[in-house]
Short mmCIF file of C-alpha atoms and ligand atoms in Angstrom, two decimals:
data_model
loop_
_atom_site.label_atom_id
_atom_site.label_comp_id
_atom_site.label_asym_id
_atom_site.label_seq_id
_atom_site.Cartn_x
_atom_site.Cartn_y
_atom_site.Cartn_z
CA MET A 24 -17.56 12.76 -58.35
CA LYS A 25 -14.43 10.97 -57.21
CA ALA A 26 -13.07 7.56 -58.25
CA LEU A 27 -10.44 5.37 -56.61
CA ILE A 28 -8.62 3.16 -59.11
CA THR A 29 -6.26 0.37 -58.06
CA GLY A 30 -3.49 -0.55 -60.49
CA ALA A 31 -3.61 2.88 -62.14
CA SER A 32 0.03 3.05 -63.24
CA SER A 33 -0.45 1.09 -66.47
CA GLY A 34 -2.84 -0.75 -68.78
CA LEU A 35 -6.56 -0.70 -68.03
CA GLY A 36 -6.19 1.21 -64.75
CA LYS A 37 -4.24 4.02 -66.42
CA ASP A 38 -6.80 4.28 -69.21
CA PHE A 39 -9.64 4.33 -66.69
CA ALA A 40 -7.89 7.28 -65.04
CA ILE A 41 -7.51 9.13 -68.35
CA GLU A 42 -11.12 8.56 -69.43
CA LEU A 43 -12.72 9.29 -66.07
CA SER A 44 -10.65 12.45 -65.65
CA LYS A 45 -11.90 13.60 -69.08
CA GLN A 46 -15.43 13.05 -67.75
CA GLY A 47 -14.68 15.33 -64.78
CA TYR A 48 -13.90 12.78 -62.06
CA ASP A 49 -11.40 13.60 -59.35
CA LEU A 50 -9.18 10.60 -58.81
CA VAL A 51 -7.28 8.55 -56.26
CA LEU A 52 -4.67 6.52 -58.14
CA VAL A 53 -3.08 3.53 -56.43
CA SER A 54 -0.14 1.29 -57.38
CA ARG A 55 3.45 0.55 -56.35
CA SER A 56 5.13 2.76 -59.00
CA GLU A 57 5.17 6.34 -57.71
CA ASP A 58 7.05 7.70 -60.76
CA LYS A 59 4.46 6.34 -63.19
CA LEU A 60 1.57 7.68 -61.11
CA LEU A 61 3.20 11.12 -60.90
CA ASP A 62 3.72 11.17 -64.68
CA LEU A 63 0.08 10.23 -65.17
CA LYS A 64 -1.08 12.91 -62.74
CA LYS A 65 0.67 15.53 -64.91
CA GLU A 66 -1.46 14.44 -67.91
CA LEU A 67 -4.77 14.85 -66.07
CA ASN A 68 -6.81 18.00 -65.60
CA THR A 69 -8.90 17.06 -62.55
CA ASN A 70 -7.78 16.78 -58.92
CA VAL A 71 -5.58 13.66 -58.52
CA GLU A 72 -4.26 12.08 -55.32
CA ILE A 73 -1.54 9.45 -55.51
CA GLU A 74 -1.22 6.49 -53.15
CA THR A 75 1.94 4.44 -53.59
CA MET A 76 1.59 1.07 -51.94
CA ASP A 77 1.75 -2.68 -52.33
CA LEU A 78 -1.89 -3.73 -52.34
CA SER A 79 -1.09 -7.37 -51.66
CA ILE A 80 -0.39 -6.31 -48.05
CA MET A 81 -3.69 -6.20 -46.17
CA ASP A 82 -2.54 -3.53 -43.69
CA ASN A 83 -2.07 -1.17 -46.65
CA VAL A 84 -5.49 -2.05 -48.02
CA ILE A 85 -7.20 -1.29 -44.69
CA LYS A 86 -5.29 2.00 -44.35
CA LEU A 87 -6.34 2.94 -47.89
CA HIS A 88 -9.98 2.39 -47.02
CA ASN A 89 -9.67 4.30 -43.73
CA LYS A 90 -8.25 7.29 -45.58
CA TYR A 91 -10.92 7.38 -48.30
CA SER A 92 -13.94 6.02 -46.42
CA ASN A 93 -16.96 8.15 -47.44
CA LYS A 94 -14.77 10.23 -49.76
CA ILE A 95 -15.27 8.35 -53.05
CA ASP A 96 -18.24 7.60 -55.34
CA LEU A 97 -16.68 4.95 -57.55
CA LEU A 98 -14.26 2.15 -56.68
CA ILE A 99 -12.47 0.38 -59.52
CA ASN A 100 -10.80 -2.79 -58.27
CA ASN A 101 -8.34 -3.43 -61.06
CA ALA A 102 -4.80 -4.21 -59.77
CA GLY A 103 -3.98 -7.81 -60.58
CA PHE A 104 -1.56 -10.14 -62.29
CA GLY A 105 -1.26 -13.70 -63.61
CA THR A 106 1.41 -16.33 -64.00
CA PHE A 107 1.81 -19.10 -66.50
CA GLY A 108 2.79 -22.75 -66.13
CA LYS A 109 1.72 -26.15 -64.89
CA PHE A 110 0.30 -26.00 -61.38
CA TYR A 111 2.94 -28.44 -60.08
CA GLU A 112 5.77 -26.36 -61.53
CA THR A 113 4.77 -22.76 -60.74
CA ASP A 114 6.02 -20.81 -57.72
CA LEU A 115 3.85 -21.20 -54.63
CA LEU A 116 4.88 -17.90 -53.03
CA VAL A 117 4.11 -15.94 -56.20
CA GLU A 118 0.70 -17.61 -56.35
CA LEU A 119 -0.06 -16.82 -52.72
CA ASN A 120 0.83 -13.21 -53.48
CA MET A 121 -1.52 -13.34 -56.48
CA ILE A 122 -4.32 -14.69 -54.28
CA ASP A 123 -3.68 -11.80 -51.86
CA LEU A 124 -3.86 -9.18 -54.62
CA ASN A 125 -6.46 -10.69 -56.99
CA ILE A 126 -8.80 -12.08 -54.32
CA LYS A 127 -8.19 -10.73 -50.81
CA THR A 128 -7.68 -7.10 -51.84
CA TYR A 129 -10.77 -7.15 -54.07
CA HIS A 130 -12.72 -8.78 -51.25
CA VAL A 131 -11.61 -6.32 -48.56
CA LEU A 132 -12.01 -3.14 -50.65
CA THR A 133 -15.37 -4.29 -52.04
CA LYS A 134 -16.66 -5.07 -48.56
CA LEU A 135 -15.41 -1.94 -46.79
CA PHE A 136 -16.45 0.55 -49.47
CA LEU A 137 -19.75 -1.28 -49.99
CA ILE A 138 -20.56 -0.77 -46.30
CA ASP A 139 -19.96 2.98 -46.77
CA PHE A 140 -21.99 3.07 -50.00
CA VAL A 141 -24.94 1.12 -48.56
CA LYS A 142 -25.13 3.45 -45.55
CA ARG A 143 -25.54 6.48 -47.78
CA ASP A 144 -27.40 4.56 -50.52
CA SER A 145 -25.13 5.68 -53.35
CA GLY A 146 -21.89 4.63 -54.98
CA ARG A 147 -20.59 2.15 -57.52
CA ILE A 148 -18.02 -0.64 -57.61
CA LEU A 149 -16.50 -1.89 -60.85
CA ASN A 150 -14.62 -5.14 -60.31
CA VAL A 151 -12.22 -6.03 -63.10
CA ALA A 152 -12.43 -9.81 -63.49
CA SER A 153 -11.69 -11.42 -66.86
CA SER A 154 -13.13 -13.82 -69.43
CA ALA A 155 -10.98 -16.23 -67.39
CA ALA A 156 -13.74 -16.07 -64.76
CA PHE A 157 -16.02 -18.31 -66.81
CA GLN A 158 -14.01 -21.54 -66.88
CA PRO A 159 -11.03 -23.37 -65.36
CA GLY A 160 -7.71 -22.35 -66.93
CA PRO A 161 -5.13 -25.07 -67.35
CA LEU A 162 -1.60 -23.53 -67.43
CA MET A 163 -2.97 -20.45 -65.63
CA ASP A 164 -4.88 -22.33 -62.92
CA THR A 165 -4.44 -19.87 -60.07
CA TYR A 166 -5.15 -16.77 -62.17
CA TYR A 167 -8.38 -18.20 -63.64
CA SER A 168 -9.49 -19.30 -60.17
CA THR A 169 -8.91 -15.81 -58.72
CA LYS A 170 -11.04 -14.24 -61.45
CA ALA A 171 -13.81 -16.81 -60.90
CA TYR A 172 -13.84 -15.72 -57.23
CA VAL A 173 -14.23 -12.05 -58.15
CA TYR A 174 -17.00 -12.84 -60.64
CA SER A 175 -18.91 -15.06 -58.24
CA MET A 176 -18.62 -12.69 -55.28
CA SER A 177 -19.71 -9.69 -57.36
CA MET A 178 -22.72 -11.54 -58.84
CA GLY A 179 -23.93 -12.46 -55.36
CA ILE A 180 -23.55 -8.87 -54.15
CA TYR A 181 -25.51 -7.64 -57.18
CA GLU A 182 -28.50 -9.76 -56.21
CA GLU A 183 -28.37 -8.63 -52.57
CA LEU A 184 -28.36 -4.98 -53.67
CA ARG A 185 -31.16 -5.58 -56.16
CA ARG A 186 -33.37 -7.27 -53.53
CA ASP A 187 -32.75 -4.34 -51.18
CA LYS A 188 -33.74 -1.91 -53.97
CA SER A 189 -30.41 -0.22 -53.27
CA ASN A 190 -29.10 2.64 -55.36
CA VAL A 191 -25.59 1.20 -54.93
CA LYS A 192 -24.40 -0.49 -58.13
CA ILE A 193 -21.85 -3.18 -58.96
CA ASN A 194 -20.43 -4.13 -62.37
CA ILE A 195 -18.04 -6.86 -63.44
CA LEU A 196 -15.67 -6.25 -66.34
CA CYS A 197 -14.70 -9.50 -68.10
CA PRO A 198 -12.36 -8.77 -71.02
CA GLY A 199 -10.54 -11.32 -73.12
CA PRO A 200 -6.94 -10.54 -74.12
CA VAL A 201 -6.06 -6.83 -73.84
CA ASP A 202 -2.80 -5.23 -74.94
CA THR A 203 -1.23 -4.13 -71.61
CA SER A 204 1.80 -5.03 -69.46
CA PHE A 205 -0.11 -8.06 -68.17
CA ASN A 206 1.70 -10.51 -70.46
CA ASP A 207 5.15 -9.16 -69.61
CA ARG A 208 4.54 -9.94 -65.96
CA ALA A 209 3.05 -13.38 -66.83
CA LYS A 210 6.03 -13.92 -69.22
CA VAL A 211 3.82 -14.95 -72.16
CA SER A 212 2.50 -13.46 -75.38
CA PHE A 213 -1.07 -13.78 -76.61
CA GLY A 214 -1.70 -16.41 -79.29
CA VAL A 215 -4.86 -14.51 -80.30
CA LYS A 216 -5.44 -10.88 -81.27
CA SER A 217 -5.74 -8.59 -78.27
CA LEU A 218 -7.98 -5.54 -77.78
CA LYS A 219 -6.71 -2.00 -77.21
CA SER A 220 -6.89 -1.08 -73.54
CA ILE A 221 -8.45 2.34 -74.24
CA ASP A 222 -11.27 0.73 -76.30
CA VAL A 223 -12.01 -1.72 -73.49
CA VAL A 224 -12.12 1.12 -70.97
CA ARG A 225 -14.43 3.33 -73.07
CA TYR A 226 -16.78 0.40 -73.61
CA ALA A 227 -16.68 -0.50 -69.90
CA ILE A 228 -17.55 3.03 -68.79
CA LYS A 229 -20.44 3.19 -71.27
CA CYS A 230 -21.85 -0.14 -70.04
CA MET A 231 -21.21 0.75 -66.40
CA ASN A 232 -23.27 3.90 -66.77
CA LYS A 233 -26.10 1.79 -68.23
CA ASN A 234 -25.85 -0.47 -65.14
CA LYS A 235 -24.87 -3.51 -67.17
CA LEU A 236 -23.89 -6.21 -64.65
CA VAL A 237 -21.41 -8.27 -66.69
CA ILE A 238 -19.40 -6.30 -69.24
CA ILE A 239 -17.74 -8.35 -71.98
CA PRO A 240 -15.97 -6.22 -74.59
CA SER A 241 -15.90 -7.55 -78.21
CA LEU A 242 -18.50 -9.59 -80.04
CA LYS A 243 -16.08 -12.46 -80.51
CA MET A 244 -15.59 -12.82 -76.75
CA LYS A 245 -19.35 -12.54 -76.12
CA ILE A 246 -19.96 -15.40 -78.58
CA SER A 247 -17.20 -17.46 -77.03
CA VAL A 248 -18.59 -16.97 -73.50
CA PHE A 249 -22.09 -17.87 -74.75
CA ALA A 250 -20.89 -21.02 -76.58
CA ASN A 251 -18.90 -22.04 -73.49
CA ARG A 252 -22.21 -22.72 -71.66
CA PHE A 253 -23.17 -25.50 -74.07
CA LEU A 254 -19.89 -27.40 -73.92
CA SER A 255 -18.94 -30.01 -71.33
CA ARG A 256 -16.36 -28.78 -68.78
CA LYS A 257 -13.94 -31.44 -70.08
CA SER A 258 -14.21 -30.03 -73.62
CA VAL A 259 -13.72 -26.51 -72.27
CA ILE A 260 -10.52 -27.39 -70.40
CA LYS A 261 -9.08 -29.07 -73.51
CA ILE A 262 -9.78 -25.97 -75.62
CA THR A 263 -8.48 -23.61 -72.90
CA TYR A 264 -5.29 -25.66 -72.52
CA ASN A 265 -4.61 -25.30 -76.27
CA ILE A 266 -5.27 -21.54 -76.17
CA GLN A 267 -2.97 -21.10 -73.18
CA LYS A 268 -0.24 -23.26 -74.70
CA SER A 269 -0.18 -20.99 -77.76
CA LYS A 270 0.87 -18.15 -75.42
CA ILE A 271 4.32 -19.52 -74.62
CA ASN A 272 6.97 -17.03 -75.77
N1 NAP B 428 -4.49 -7.62 -70.10
C1 NAP B 428 -5.40 -8.59 -70.23
O1 NAP B 428 -5.39 -9.36 -71.19
C2 NAP B 428 -6.48 -8.73 -69.19
C3 NAP B 428 -7.61 -9.48 -69.54
C4 NAP B 428 -8.61 -9.62 -68.60
C5 NAP B 428 -8.49 -9.05 -67.36
N2 NAP B 428 -7.37 -8.35 -67.04
C6 NAP B 428 -7.27 -7.79 -65.69
O2 NAP B 428 -7.13 -6.39 -65.79
C7 NAP B 428 -6.50 -5.89 -64.61
C8 NAP B 428 -5.45 -4.88 -65.00
O3 NAP B 428 -4.42 -5.55 -65.69
P1 NAP B 428 -3.71 -4.95 -66.98
O4 NAP B 428 -4.00 -5.87 -68.09
O5 NAP B 428 -4.01 -3.51 -67.12
O6 NAP B 428 -2.18 -5.21 -66.58
P2 NAP B 428 -0.98 -4.22 -66.22
O7 NAP B 428 -0.75 -3.27 -67.33
O8 NAP B 428 0.13 -5.15 -65.82
O9 NAP B 428 -1.50 -3.41 -64.95
C9 NAP B 428 -1.54 -3.97 -63.67
C10 NAP B 428 -1.65 -2.86 -62.66
O10 NAP B 428 -1.73 -3.44 -61.34
C11 NAP B 428 -0.75 -2.82 -60.51
N3 NAP B 428 -0.25 -3.75 -59.52
C12 NAP B 428 0.29 -4.97 -59.73
N4 NAP B 428 0.68 -5.53 -58.57
C13 NAP B 428 0.36 -4.63 -57.59
C14 NAP B 428 0.51 -4.62 -56.19
N5 NAP B 428 1.06 -5.65 -55.52
N6 NAP B 428 0.11 -3.52 -55.50
C15 NAP B 428 -0.43 -2.46 -56.16
N7 NAP B 428 -0.61 -2.42 -57.48
C16 NAP B 428 -0.22 -3.49 -58.19
C17 NAP B 428 0.36 -2.40 -61.47
O11 NAP B 428 1.08 -1.29 -60.94
P3 NAP B 428 2.53 -1.36 -60.26
O12 NAP B 428 3.33 -2.38 -60.97
O13 NAP B 428 2.99 0.05 -60.40
O14 NAP B 428 2.25 -1.70 -58.82
C18 NAP B 428 -0.45 -1.93 -62.67
O15 NAP B 428 -0.89 -0.60 -62.47
C19 NAP B 428 -5.98 -7.10 -63.86
O16 NAP B 428 -6.83 -7.40 -62.77
C20 NAP B 428 -6.03 -8.20 -64.90
O17 NAP B 428 -6.21 -9.47 -64.33
C21 NAP B 428 -6.36 -8.16 -67.93
#
């Protein structure tokens, strides 16, 4: 079995690589930081290929698919980032880059590998969304919106595959705060306790293998997502604003 993991140089992607390698997977690891990927490769005991590229550039994404078309069994769409601030104050170009990486790259890789998988009637896609997918996110508007896109697209695909009685599977990972480099890039710190990346990854792999569609690590986050459904959207945005505001460094 072979898995392609985007954003494998740190955080969740790196831990997915470590755990899947322990389970015997050969790996294709993708990110911009060649040095970090090479260091990680040294730690792993299965066959590892490194692809150093900026995945917010669609030409790179297409080339990546061309190279690994019909050569992988599991795609983990994970590379992503967020920014913090009021929508009318944040940087437009950074947000467009985020939309490229968090939406377009997920969209393109999901589509192209799904076509391969459906043809041979096997394969799995794990799309890393976030608990941010379930509601609007004042002070992180663009990030929350990108994760809602990934969640919604993946849910729709799930139903199409189910109706076709396909053996191809899709899962959506929706963690709350996780202790990774995410916050450094977003220039914030979590106001609430964060989960360990390795625990999130172990839980995600377990649920993925049980074909659980939406994977929400931690009971607290599950309760919060459940309670969210019974609140008005206006109440939810007030609460989310307060949570986000507590993140300012
Ligand atoms: N941490 C959280 O609290 C949390 C919660 C829910 C969901 N998530 C989601 O989990 C995913 C992984 O994030 P993380 O928390 O593990 O953060 P992280 O430690 O910052 O990892 C992000 C990964 O994405 C890669 N990446 C970023 N920009 C890229 C680009 N343009 N091209 C290629 N690779 C790129 C980074 O590698 P390079 O810098 O080497 O390119 C890195 O490997 C993201 O989609 C994030 O939205 C995170």
